[in-house]
């Protein structure tokens, strides 16, 4: 859910992850030395799922359905406990669009950001709330219904405090120890603990700052106060929005300018539902946004200046208890930290009389998001800090397995480092699909089941792609992360849905499907990468020949003759390496890619290029001709007409159809300028012209 | 016969022929040369400008059929020269020719060697002026009807349709092509409309039969449907006796057969008392309705009681009309009432067609199914006659009726949608019957569709020498036998019909006489009138259109060769068997080849990569190993400056922050 904002604009102390890591390592050594046989109660499951939030329960559904030996461990007494507290102002901003005008359930999931995947068509979030932005309490309620109706095996009240890995003869095991020192061992550990440790930044005076997790949500408590909020994410703006009517001024400070979700297409950026402060800022109503690196700021009260007598008593009283903002570099002679205030000369306003933050604040609130709780992992089982997201997330492979922790997978929001600030993997509507992908990887690895696929005749491929492009939710939500893989096999193909794109180099081992000489096509959804005026005049592209310049979400197909290997060298901004051929389907205002001219025909020609076969459909009469003039008619006629499933057309046969390619095999080489609109025996421009011209009477 | 030059034209033989005519004086001047001349490019252009009339063919590669023709052609050089025609051969690339030249000679007056007469069979004539047309009408009066075509441009589908039809009907009607101008004006057509048209000029019948026609011109019937081979075919069929008389109940009258299935039937009921007058009225009406409907005059005294009853409900004195398709009873007051019934409908269709013509997109679609649907995209499918099934109503709806037919379709699938419209037509006809026609939109009701599988196709009856049709070909091809395939033309008259019957008799004779030897062959035939698609098959086999009937051997398991039974040898069972033996012995040379089995894409795809590389050369290139680290961190943009302020976007305000012109990275100070 959105309110688990993972974004923060602080830079944490670079030494911090190492510090935690080394601490854990020491812990590990101690435990293995000190109490080797302390587990009085051991339970083994093939799969342990840690956390009964949306990701844990989503995985529970798949494991349950596959009848796997699993257990979901949850320290709280009910599912989704994060949502009992967060978002603090109790409004979910993941949309709950119930009315789409469509009956297609797959399509409707494109606009339902809260439901989990299941095989029960009515087990959707709309059962608990009809509101577009539902109240936060409805989410645990939904999870509870979900878990109960599916009969998922969840054990509540199990607070796992320590996780370690051991190598047994039978393979690697993860051992989870709970608060009662009871151990759970499992071959596969699925960490779905979410993000809940508040992200903090160390700076002078950071102890004077209140945290989002503990602030008052009663606007009355902010009456006529000047408030500085650190952070510009949704939590920060949600907080600002709630006090706009009572605070005297609200300033928001972080290192980067605000990023608007409707511009970045990233739902973790500021959503319009929370952006009222942008209005009051731009309309100069005493609120505002500012940028600075938080590590360099100083929050402090004014130093008592007893020796001076110039200040009036009233002014003094006003300033008392107020928090001033200054910068490290203005601090003078700060050897010791216990200095309780800043002097006037230490304030920027002393040097620059129009310094924007020269007035003090009554409160400073930290809204910097959350970080993954690394602390429960022993070194043997600890995934590394992600390279992105300021190291707040565990680093995982393209199939969500912890790097260096085989058998340990990270699910849900915590797995967002794969598509941090790029796609929807940090949010329910995105990770419900990546969880499914992880399950498929596990089914393959542990149970020999191939990635589910649909075998299609090549003549059906276009229609199938159009179906997916028109309804698929996984590739739509997890754009540029999950894509459909079509393994070409000549006259047929295997269609695999929602494969993690960055894992393509390991397609065969992860999916169990080999790639033939015919190559493969990858279908995914992409946004344009150019920064444009997103509400300006030229924001949309309608010309299909310029489809590659589409700005909005649109399908893109990549054709490779061999699976891509090096994902790192892909062209800048591309989700996949440069293919043999690429096809963009032009963005569509209605997201319905079914226009015969703009969408379908260009797609068909691309597919024809990839499979090197004419994929057009023909009426029975044309198939009749091809069947008699060739030993084999085109694929469509082979699969339809010759199987007694021809399409009769008795109205206007051959009208307006360019029959050029109807005899492609014969129009090779230099066709002596033959008119392509004529059949062979009439062909030859000059001939067909003069032939009809006979005589003047 | 105008097809002749094109007969030898096939793309894979890479040969083109031009008939050239130079206007100034060429028609009367006699040629000096006595032999076939060869031209180089320079010669050719010189000749072109000399004003002489020439018959030039361009050759490139020559197929067996063509080479045969060339031998014959060379023989006829002399004869042609008698008529002022130079015959020459040129190696000038055809594509470099941009001038359309016409041949001006009264070819009809030529009596020439066999090849020339083959060339000059008058299947399509070319008319420039109204006076020319009038002359032709006069000449044809009492002998032949004329079929006059105006095609927007030569080389189009419409042109092809005219030519193909002329091939089949050429000896029955005189075909004429016009280019527009004054002739169009006479026909009352605005040349700017640019749509191809066909008229039937009734010249053959005695003028007294056409009561309202007073002028010396032959009465005209304009074809209202868009020009295509099939529409032209049915149009011509409709020109045949538009009136028939019956003495039986209308319900026992056979419904229209191919190609009239779509044609309404109009029944007129005559009363005994006014029988003579009624017939006259019927004849007049039949003429006015020709091309639109079939008229049947029913003699009332033969009607059964039921019909008597029905008709008596209406005013007994008047005519009653019943239009099959949708049955409608009308009391006839005025011809126009009846005509309106058809013409209004037709006009409506016409408007749409014109609208479609103007649409530049239509030509872009190269998939014939998608294209035909796209043409009619303005029409909303009327789904009223079918029950739309949903997950909610499926079981209840299916339980409601003793017989339910369900069509599962996908809206984006052109083939499915093409089928849906036919399905709706069937449903409309079945309305009110026991059968419930339903459809499921699989784009919406995905769960309903997931469970469905297709049924097995029907197996048609297999006669010994079947007539191959579009419908039954697949089941015969599945036998995997070689095809001994006879092409017969449309019967012109009783005699023609008997000839065709005799041919089929011979085919049966081949099978019987051949016995076990014939096991590996399927003796079959195609009636080009009923299966016009057969024409292009034949053309494709031989690279030309041979005289009919034509017998070919194709789909041999041994190879792709196609053999043609000698067209100058009568088709008789023993001779055919001997010929088959010669083919088997390798003593016959093939007349053509089956097409390649590989069907590469007909069109290039739009190469986006190429476009990207051209327009943004770097954007689609793989990164070099050293440069790729940068990418991941771009979104970690933070303030580069030291300090804090409200962004100014100006590097001059550098007092607190380091200037940084990189818009993405710089602090909004």
XYZ file of C-alpha atoms in Angstrom, chain B residues 212 224 266 268 281 284-289 292 295 319 321 323 328 330-345 347:
34
model
C -41.070 2.609 -73.083
C -25.973 -0.859 -58.734
C -41.204 -10.558 -56.653
C -47.143 -10.876 -59.203
C -47.792 -4.935 -66.864
C -42.951 -3.670 -68.066
C -42.322 -4.040 -64.366
C -39.856 -6.814 -64.989
C -37.887 -4.480 -67.196
C -37.903 -1.774 -64.613
C -36.809 -4.226 -61.947
C -32.741 -5.589 -58.815
C -40.062 -11.240 -61.191
C -51.581 -7.372 -57.797
C -46.256 -8.676 -54.300
C -40.727 -10.356 -51.695
C -43.889 -8.325 -47.700
C -48.196 -5.053 -51.167
C -51.061 -3.981 -53.252
C -49.689 -2.630 -56.433
C -50.908 0.829 -57.321
C -47.933 2.157 -59.072
C -44.686 0.757 -60.392
C -42.744 3.339 -58.573
C -43.905 1.993 -55.279
C -42.259 -1.287 -56.084
C -39.198 0.307 -57.518
C -38.792 2.490 -54.481
C -38.699 -0.575 -52.366
C -35.507 -1.661 -54.042
C -33.927 1.505 -55.172
C -34.138 3.266 -51.846
C -32.396 0.409 -50.239
C -29.205 4.066 -52.883
